Short mmCIF file of C-alpha atoms and ligand atoms in Angstrom, two decimals:
data_model
loop_
_atom_site.label_atom_id
_atom_site.label_comp_id
_atom_site.label_asym_id
_atom_site.label_seq_id
_atom_site.Cartn_x
_atom_site.Cartn_y
_atom_site.Cartn_z
CA UNK A 510 39.32 -4.19 30.90
CA UNK A 511 35.75 -3.05 30.24
CA UNK A 512 34.87 -2.87 26.51
CA UNK A 513 34.28 0.85 26.72
CA UNK A 514 37.71 1.63 28.23
CA UNK A 515 39.41 -0.40 25.55
CA UNK A 516 37.75 1.64 22.76
CA UNK A 517 38.55 4.86 24.66
CA UNK A 518 42.13 3.88 24.26
CA UNK A 519 41.64 3.05 20.59
CA UNK A 520 39.84 6.30 19.76
CA UNK A 521 42.85 8.26 18.41
CA UNK A 522 43.68 5.29 16.00
CA UNK A 523 40.22 4.78 14.83
CA UNK A 524 39.77 8.52 14.35
CA UNK A 525 42.82 8.51 12.08
CA UNK A 526 41.20 5.68 9.92
CA UNK A 527 38.00 7.69 9.83
CA UNK A 528 39.65 10.85 8.76
CA UNK A 529 41.68 9.00 6.13
CA UNK A 530 38.46 7.59 4.69
CA UNK A 531 36.82 10.97 4.92
CA UNK A 532 39.53 12.61 2.84
CA UNK A 533 39.31 9.85 0.13
CA UNK A 534 35.57 9.43 -0.67
CA UNK A 535 34.42 6.99 -3.29
CA UNK A 536 30.98 6.50 -4.82
CA UNK A 537 28.64 3.51 -5.18
CA UNK A 538 30.54 0.36 -6.38
CA UNK A 539 33.65 2.31 -7.16
CA UNK A 540 34.89 1.98 -3.47
CA UNK A 541 38.11 0.16 -4.61
CA UNK A 542 40.60 2.05 -2.45
CA UNK A 543 38.15 1.99 0.59
CA UNK A 544 37.68 -1.78 0.23
CA UNK A 545 41.37 -2.31 -0.05
CA UNK A 546 41.96 -0.15 3.03
CA UNK A 547 39.38 -2.26 4.92
CA UNK A 548 40.80 -5.67 3.77
CA UNK A 549 44.36 -4.56 4.62
CA UNK A 550 43.31 -3.51 8.16
CA UNK A 551 41.34 -6.80 8.71
CA UNK A 552 44.43 -8.91 7.67
CA UNK A 553 46.68 -6.77 10.00
CA UNK A 554 44.21 -7.45 12.88
CA UNK A 555 44.54 -11.23 12.39
CA UNK A 556 40.94 -11.81 11.08
CA UNK A 557 40.66 -15.43 10.14
CA UNK A 558 39.30 -14.99 6.60
CA UNK A 559 39.09 -11.92 4.51
CA UNK A 560 37.18 -12.13 1.21
CA UNK A 561 37.07 -9.30 -1.22
CA UNK A 562 34.91 -8.73 -4.21
CA UNK A 563 31.58 -9.82 -2.77
CA UNK A 564 28.88 -8.03 -4.52
CA UNK A 565 31.59 -6.43 -6.77
CA UNK A 566 33.39 -4.38 -4.20
CA UNK A 567 32.13 -5.61 -0.78
CA UNK A 568 34.51 -7.02 1.74
CA UNK A 569 33.67 -9.80 4.28
CA UNK A 570 35.81 -10.74 7.29
CA UNK A 571 35.36 -13.82 9.50
CA UNK A 572 36.55 -13.98 13.12
CA UNK A 573 36.15 -17.23 15.09
CA UNK A 574 35.80 -17.03 18.92
CA UNK A 575 37.67 -18.91 21.60
CA UNK A 576 34.69 -21.18 22.24
CA UNK A 577 33.70 -23.54 19.40
CA UNK A 578 30.70 -25.22 20.69
CA UNK A 579 27.81 -22.90 19.77
CA UNK A 580 28.02 -23.14 15.94
CA UNK A 581 26.28 -19.79 15.85
CA UNK A 582 27.18 -16.80 13.84
CA UNK A 583 26.39 -13.05 14.00
CA UNK A 584 26.71 -10.56 11.15
CA UNK A 585 27.75 -6.92 11.59
CA UNK A 586 27.38 -4.66 8.73
CA UNK A 587 28.86 -1.23 7.73
CA UNK A 588 28.42 0.68 4.41
CA UNK A 589 31.61 2.22 2.77
CA UNK A 590 30.25 4.62 -0.04
CA UNK A 591 30.20 8.40 -0.13
CA UNK A 592 27.92 10.91 -1.99
CA UNK A 593 28.27 13.14 -5.09
CA UNK A 594 28.32 16.35 -2.94
CA UNK A 595 30.82 19.17 -2.83
CA UNK A 596 32.01 19.37 0.64
CA UNK A 597 31.70 22.70 2.51
CA UNK A 598 32.86 21.89 5.97
CA UNK A 599 36.25 23.55 5.76
CA UNK A 600 37.79 20.65 7.89
CA UNK A 601 41.44 20.10 7.73
CA UNK A 602 40.72 16.52 6.70
CA UNK A 603 38.05 17.48 4.21
CA UNK A 604 37.41 15.54 1.02
CA UNK A 605 40.41 15.74 -1.49
CA UNK A 606 38.02 14.81 -4.35
CA UNK A 607 35.90 17.75 -5.48
CA UNK A 608 32.32 16.71 -5.84
CA UNK A 609 32.56 13.69 -3.62
CA UNK A 610 31.96 13.72 0.12
CA UNK A 611 31.26 11.30 3.05
CA UNK A 612 28.20 13.35 3.86
CA UNK A 613 26.22 10.44 5.41
CA UNK A 614 28.94 9.24 7.84
CA UNK A 615 29.65 5.94 6.19
CA UNK A 616 33.33 6.61 6.88
CA UNK A 617 32.32 6.56 10.53
CA UNK A 618 30.35 3.37 10.15
CA UNK A 619 33.18 1.63 8.34
CA UNK A 620 35.77 2.81 11.02
CA UNK A 621 33.48 1.73 13.88
CA UNK A 622 33.15 -1.70 12.50
CA UNK A 623 36.91 -1.93 11.85
CA UNK A 624 37.49 -0.88 15.55
CA UNK A 625 35.17 -3.64 16.64
CA UNK A 626 36.89 -6.08 14.33
CA UNK A 627 40.32 -5.20 15.90
CA UNK A 628 39.01 -5.81 19.43
CA UNK A 629 37.18 -9.03 18.57
CA UNK A 630 40.19 -10.45 16.85
CA UNK A 631 42.43 -9.55 19.76
CA UNK A 632 40.05 -10.81 22.56
CA UNK A 633 37.86 -13.54 20.86
CA UNK A 634 35.74 -13.71 24.05
CA UNK A 635 32.82 -15.37 22.31
CA UNK A 636 31.67 -18.78 21.22
CA UNK A 637 30.87 -18.88 17.61
CA UNK A 638 31.67 -16.78 14.51
CA UNK A 639 31.46 -13.04 13.70
CA UNK A 640 30.96 -12.15 10.01
CA UNK A 641 32.01 -8.49 9.30
CA UNK A 642 30.14 -7.17 6.29
CA UNK A 643 31.46 -4.03 4.57
CA UNK A 644 29.13 -3.22 1.67
CA UNK A 645 29.44 -0.83 -1.35
CA UNK A 646 26.65 1.35 -2.88
CA UNK A 647 24.34 1.97 -0.10
CA UNK A 648 23.48 5.42 -1.63
CA UNK A 649 21.09 4.28 -4.30
CA UNK A 650 22.96 1.29 -5.80
CA UNK A 651 21.52 -1.56 -3.59
CA UNK A 652 24.92 -2.81 -2.66
CA UNK A 653 23.44 -4.96 0.11
CA UNK A 654 21.23 -6.73 -2.49
CA UNK A 655 24.31 -7.17 -4.65
CA UNK A 656 26.16 -8.91 -1.85
CA UNK A 657 23.25 -11.18 -1.05
CA UNK A 658 22.87 -12.06 -4.80
CA UNK A 659 26.59 -12.80 -4.81
CA UNK A 660 25.93 -15.52 -2.08
CA UNK A 661 26.79 -13.50 1.08
CA UNK A 662 24.58 -15.57 3.38
CA UNK A 663 25.27 -18.85 1.44
CA UNK A 664 29.06 -18.52 1.55
CA UNK A 665 28.98 -17.18 5.16
CA UNK A 666 26.69 -18.61 7.68
CA UNK A 667 24.87 -15.83 9.64
CA UNK A 668 22.09 -16.32 12.21
CA UNK A 669 21.48 -12.65 13.07
CA UNK A 670 22.57 -9.33 11.41
CA UNK A 671 22.89 -5.84 12.87
CA UNK A 672 24.02 -2.48 11.68
CA UNK A 673 24.45 1.12 12.92
CA UNK A 674 23.55 4.45 11.27
CA UNK A 675 24.59 7.77 12.82
CA UNK A 676 21.78 10.18 13.68
CA UNK A 677 22.19 13.94 13.71
CA UNK A 678 20.05 15.63 16.25
CA UNK A 679 20.38 12.69 18.75
CA UNK A 680 22.98 13.38 21.57
CA UNK A 681 26.33 11.49 21.05
CA UNK A 682 26.32 8.18 22.84
CA UNK A 683 22.44 7.80 22.77
CA UNK A 684 21.11 4.96 20.75
CA UNK A 685 17.65 4.81 19.13
CA UNK A 686 15.85 1.84 17.61
CA UNK A 687 12.44 0.17 17.58
CA UNK A 688 10.88 -3.21 16.85
CA UNK A 689 9.22 -3.37 13.41
CA UNK A 690 9.42 -0.88 10.61
CA UNK A 691 12.21 1.75 11.16
CA UNK A 692 12.75 3.21 7.71
CA UNK A 693 10.48 3.47 4.75
CA UNK A 694 10.51 1.84 1.38
CA UNK A 695 11.24 4.17 -1.54
CA UNK A 696 9.82 3.65 -5.06
CA UNK A 697 9.92 6.02 -7.92
CA UNK A 698 7.68 6.58 -10.88
CA UNK A 699 7.54 8.43 -14.17
CA UNK A 700 4.30 9.29 -15.91
CA UNK A 701 4.41 10.29 -19.51
CA UNK A 702 1.15 12.02 -20.80
CA UNK A 703 0.42 12.19 -24.49
CA UNK A 704 -2.31 14.55 -25.66
CA UNK A 705 -2.57 16.28 -29.07
CA UNK A 706 -0.43 19.28 -29.65
CA UNK A 707 -1.82 22.50 -31.24
CA UNK A 708 -2.30 26.19 -31.24
CA UNK A 709 -3.02 27.75 -27.88
CA UNK A 710 -5.85 29.80 -29.45
CA UNK A 711 -7.61 26.71 -30.85
CA UNK A 712 -7.83 24.32 -27.91
CA UNK A 713 -10.97 22.52 -29.48
CA UNK A 714 -8.58 21.13 -32.16
CA UNK A 715 -6.07 19.77 -29.63
CA UNK A 716 -6.03 17.56 -26.50
CA UNK A 717 -4.42 19.81 -23.86
CA UNK A 718 -1.57 17.68 -22.47
CA UNK A 719 -0.68 20.22 -19.85
CA UNK A 720 -4.23 20.34 -18.48
CA UNK A 721 -4.48 16.62 -18.40
CA UNK A 722 -1.14 16.24 -16.62
CA UNK A 723 -2.38 18.82 -14.05
CA UNK A 724 -5.54 16.75 -13.41
CA UNK A 725 -3.44 13.73 -12.98
CA UNK A 726 -1.10 15.53 -10.51
CA UNK A 727 -4.00 16.58 -8.38
CA UNK A 728 -5.70 13.23 -8.54
CA UNK A 729 -2.48 11.50 -7.41
CA UNK A 730 -2.64 13.36 -4.22
CA UNK A 731 -5.99 11.75 -3.38
CA UNK A 732 -4.29 8.34 -3.15
CA UNK A 733 -2.63 8.99 0.28
CA UNK A 734 -5.69 10.90 1.62
CA UNK A 735 -8.44 8.61 0.26
CA UNK A 736 -6.96 5.08 -0.37
CA UNK A 737 -4.71 4.86 2.71
CA UNK A 738 -5.79 3.99 6.25
CA UNK A 739 -5.29 7.25 8.16
CA UNK A 740 -3.37 5.30 10.81
CA UNK A 741 -0.76 4.06 8.14
CA UNK A 742 2.18 6.04 6.94
CA UNK A 743 2.47 6.64 3.30
CA UNK A 744 3.88 9.76 1.45
CA UNK A 745 3.56 10.50 -2.27
CA UNK A 746 5.39 13.40 -3.76
CA UNK A 747 5.63 14.58 -7.40
CA UNK A 748 9.05 16.14 -7.76
CA UNK A 749 9.28 17.14 -11.40
CA UNK A 750 6.49 18.34 -13.81
CA UNK A 751 6.92 19.72 -17.35
CA UNK A 752 6.08 19.60 -21.00
CA UNK A 753 7.93 19.71 -24.27
CA UNK A 754 6.34 23.02 -25.08
CA UNK A 755 8.83 25.97 -25.78
CA UNK A 756 6.24 28.85 -25.69
CA UNK A 757 3.13 30.09 -23.99
CA UNK A 758 1.14 29.93 -27.21
CA UNK A 759 1.61 26.24 -27.90
CA UNK A 760 -0.34 23.31 -26.57
CA UNK A 761 2.32 20.66 -26.19
CA UNK A 762 2.25 17.01 -27.30
CA UNK A 763 3.87 15.50 -24.27
CA UNK A 764 4.08 16.20 -20.47
CA UNK A 765 6.07 14.40 -17.99
CA UNK A 766 6.16 14.07 -14.21
CA UNK A 767 8.28 12.09 -11.80
CA UNK A 768 7.56 11.22 -8.17
CA UNK A 769 8.33 8.96 -5.27
CA UNK A 770 6.07 6.87 -2.91
CA UNK A 771 7.48 5.96 0.60
CA UNK A 772 5.77 3.81 3.08
CA UNK A 773 6.44 1.92 6.35
CA UNK A 774 3.82 -0.65 5.42
CA UNK A 775 4.88 -3.16 2.67
CA UNK A 776 1.26 -3.75 1.77
CA UNK A 777 0.83 -0.12 0.67
CA UNK A 778 3.79 -0.46 -1.79
CA UNK A 779 1.58 -2.49 -4.00
CA UNK A 780 -1.62 -0.59 -3.41
CA UNK A 781 0.14 2.72 -4.11
CA UNK A 782 1.55 1.36 -7.46
CA UNK A 783 -1.81 0.02 -8.51
CA UNK A 784 -3.52 3.30 -7.73
CA UNK A 785 -0.83 5.52 -9.41
CA UNK A 786 -1.36 3.42 -12.58
CA UNK A 787 -5.12 3.58 -12.45
CA UNK A 788 -5.40 7.31 -11.62
CA UNK A 789 -2.91 8.25 -14.37
CA UNK A 790 -4.29 6.09 -17.09
CA UNK A 791 -7.96 6.64 -16.35
CA UNK A 792 -7.65 10.31 -15.73
CA UNK A 793 -5.80 10.67 -19.16
CA UNK A 794 -8.42 8.58 -20.81
CA UNK A 795 -11.33 10.76 -19.53
CA UNK A 796 -9.81 13.68 -21.51
CA UNK A 797 -8.96 11.61 -24.55
CA UNK A 798 -5.26 11.49 -23.82
CA UNK A 799 -2.94 8.65 -22.89
CA UNK A 800 -0.63 8.15 -19.80
CA UNK A 801 2.16 5.67 -19.60
CA UNK A 802 3.38 4.88 -16.01
CA UNK A 803 6.93 3.56 -15.57
CA UNK A 804 7.55 2.21 -12.02
CA UNK A 805 11.05 1.88 -10.58
CA UNK A 806 11.07 -0.26 -7.34
CA UNK A 807 13.58 0.95 -4.77
CA UNK A 808 14.67 -0.20 -1.35
CA UNK A 809 12.16 -2.17 0.77
CA UNK A 810 10.94 -1.18 4.22
CA UNK A 811 13.64 -1.56 6.84
CA UNK A 812 11.98 -3.93 9.36
CA UNK A 813 13.53 -4.72 12.69
CA UNK A 814 12.86 -8.16 14.04
CA UNK A 815 10.98 -7.74 17.38
CA UNK A 816 13.51 -9.79 19.40
CA UNK A 817 16.53 -8.37 17.48
CA UNK A 818 15.46 -4.91 18.40
CA UNK A 819 15.25 -5.81 22.11
CA UNK A 820 18.70 -7.44 21.94
CA UNK A 821 20.23 -4.50 20.23
CA UNK A 822 18.64 -2.06 22.77
CA UNK A 823 19.99 -4.18 25.68
CA UNK A 824 23.47 -4.18 24.19
CA UNK A 825 23.25 -0.42 23.64
CA UNK A 826 22.01 0.22 27.13
CA UNK A 827 25.15 -1.50 28.51
CA UNK A 828 27.52 0.78 26.59
CA UNK A 829 25.56 4.00 25.74
CA UNK A 830 24.43 7.11 27.40
CA UNK A 831 20.88 6.04 26.92
CA UNK A 832 18.55 4.11 24.60
CA UNK A 833 15.33 5.21 23.00
CA UNK A 834 13.76 1.85 22.38
CA UNK A 835 10.55 3.00 20.80
CA UNK A 836 12.03 5.63 18.41
CA UNK A 837 9.87 7.12 15.70
CA UNK A 838 10.39 5.55 12.31
CA UNK A 839 11.80 7.80 9.65
CA UNK A 840 10.84 8.10 5.92
CA UNK A 841 14.34 8.01 4.23
CA UNK A 842 15.05 4.57 3.07
CA UNK A 843 18.00 2.28 3.71
CA UNK A 844 19.25 -0.77 1.87
CA UNK A 845 20.16 -2.79 5.00
CA UNK A 846 16.50 -3.58 4.62
CA UNK A 847 17.56 -6.28 2.09
CA UNK A 848 19.68 -8.02 4.78
CA UNK A 849 16.84 -7.74 7.39
CA UNK A 850 14.50 -9.44 4.87
CA UNK A 851 16.87 -12.51 4.90
CA UNK A 852 18.03 -12.52 8.52
CA UNK A 853 16.49 -11.46 11.92
CA UNK A 854 18.33 -8.56 13.54
CA UNK A 855 18.10 -4.90 13.88
CA UNK A 856 19.22 -1.52 12.70
CA UNK A 857 20.07 1.11 15.24
CA UNK A 858 20.75 4.80 15.23
CA UNK A 859 23.64 6.30 17.19
CA UNK A 860 23.48 9.91 18.10
CA UNK A 861 25.75 12.35 16.13
CA UNK A 862 24.93 15.38 18.23
CA UNK A 863 24.00 18.81 16.97
CA UNK A 864 25.47 18.36 13.47
CA UNK A 865 24.09 19.29 9.97
CA UNK A 866 21.77 16.62 8.63
CA UNK A 867 23.00 13.71 6.64
CA UNK A 868 23.48 14.55 2.93
CA UNK A 869 24.25 18.26 3.65
CA UNK A 870 27.57 19.70 2.46
CA UNK A 871 28.31 20.81 5.95
CA UNK A 872 27.61 17.47 7.72
CA UNK A 873 30.38 16.36 10.01
CA UNK A 874 30.57 12.83 11.62
CA UNK A 875 31.36 13.17 15.40
CA UNK A 876 34.36 11.12 16.30
CA UNK A 877 33.26 11.07 19.88
CA UNK A 878 30.54 8.65 18.67
CA UNK A 879 33.13 6.09 17.64
CA UNK A 880 33.73 4.28 21.09
CA UNK A 881 29.97 3.94 21.47
CA UNK A 882 29.46 2.38 18.07
CA UNK A 883 32.46 -0.02 18.54
CA UNK A 884 31.40 -0.99 22.03
CA UNK A 885 27.87 -1.67 20.84
CA UNK A 886 29.08 -4.25 18.22
CA UNK A 887 31.47 -5.88 20.72
CA UNK A 888 28.99 -6.00 23.44
CA UNK A 889 26.36 -7.51 21.14
CA UNK A 890 28.78 -10.28 20.07
CA UNK A 891 29.74 -11.17 23.66
CA UNK A 892 26.08 -11.10 24.66
CA UNK A 893 24.70 -13.13 21.75
CA UNK A 894 27.61 -15.61 21.58
CA UNK A 895 28.49 -16.10 25.30
CA UNK A 896 31.40 -18.29 26.25
CA UNK A 897 30.57 -21.08 28.75
NI1 LIG B 1979 23.70 6.67 5.18
#
């Protein structure tokens, strides 16, 4: 039976898993019930090895194919965590936990990889090993990094690694990917400006912290326009700005701002950090004030291996309703980037139709996408690990 037909048959069952996970969202590393659900299912499917607690609450499953000659292994990854959002979908299977919601479709990603696991454990039409990677804490907790640091790729041999993220705005069944950078890095910074507080009517006796901070804010926006190659993609945004003053007639002692730098070019992560530090400290110094810059490195650029992207697109073409293989990169970041830093492979987007965007309280994962995601994983395994 063709892969797609098998998953069409399995759709009601996988939809049930997805809606169960949707009703019981968990955050970051606290995905205990989700991880237990995943591990139970993998054992029930007859997966050869199931290891829990990798990277705190990650789960790894290993399936060995019928053929044993290749010695090759392919990693397939899904994320399990939800978001601190109050759900507003009104669905009958909506979140049962106020303030927590699967608003990024990770319930769908986990269910699609479980569906693929069930099929692969049943059929085993491949020569080599499939490593199923279910990670915690994609939403800001670097769960992929935690699994790697806990020996994911030392304990489980993986030659290539692939993952799927749903994509609102792309038709259901249509895949999108590209070779090279697909999603941006995301670093955050804080700048604390210290001047000299005083009376608003006697600025000559003070160092006006608010004014200094304002100059820094304006100057920061010259980094992208003046220090970055116009053909490269870098964005800098200052999201918070304030002082410790409580009144209009006070010159404050301290001002603070926080911002983020995102880029598709790893080289510009370092350049942007250096320039933010220089611009802030030297601008402050010019006014007789001081600026302290605190840098918080976030997720790296998600870079698809050139061949991995082609292989992923080929598998997607075989099972999907179309493939955009030169998709535009996007600036939100993704911690699958850590896995792609270690292993060649690719990340692909799978259309979620005309839904609200990810991280919106009315976002809904489209269950009709499930057979496409499952088929993609299964097709990729059978293509990459062919039996003789
Ligand atoms: Ni997500």
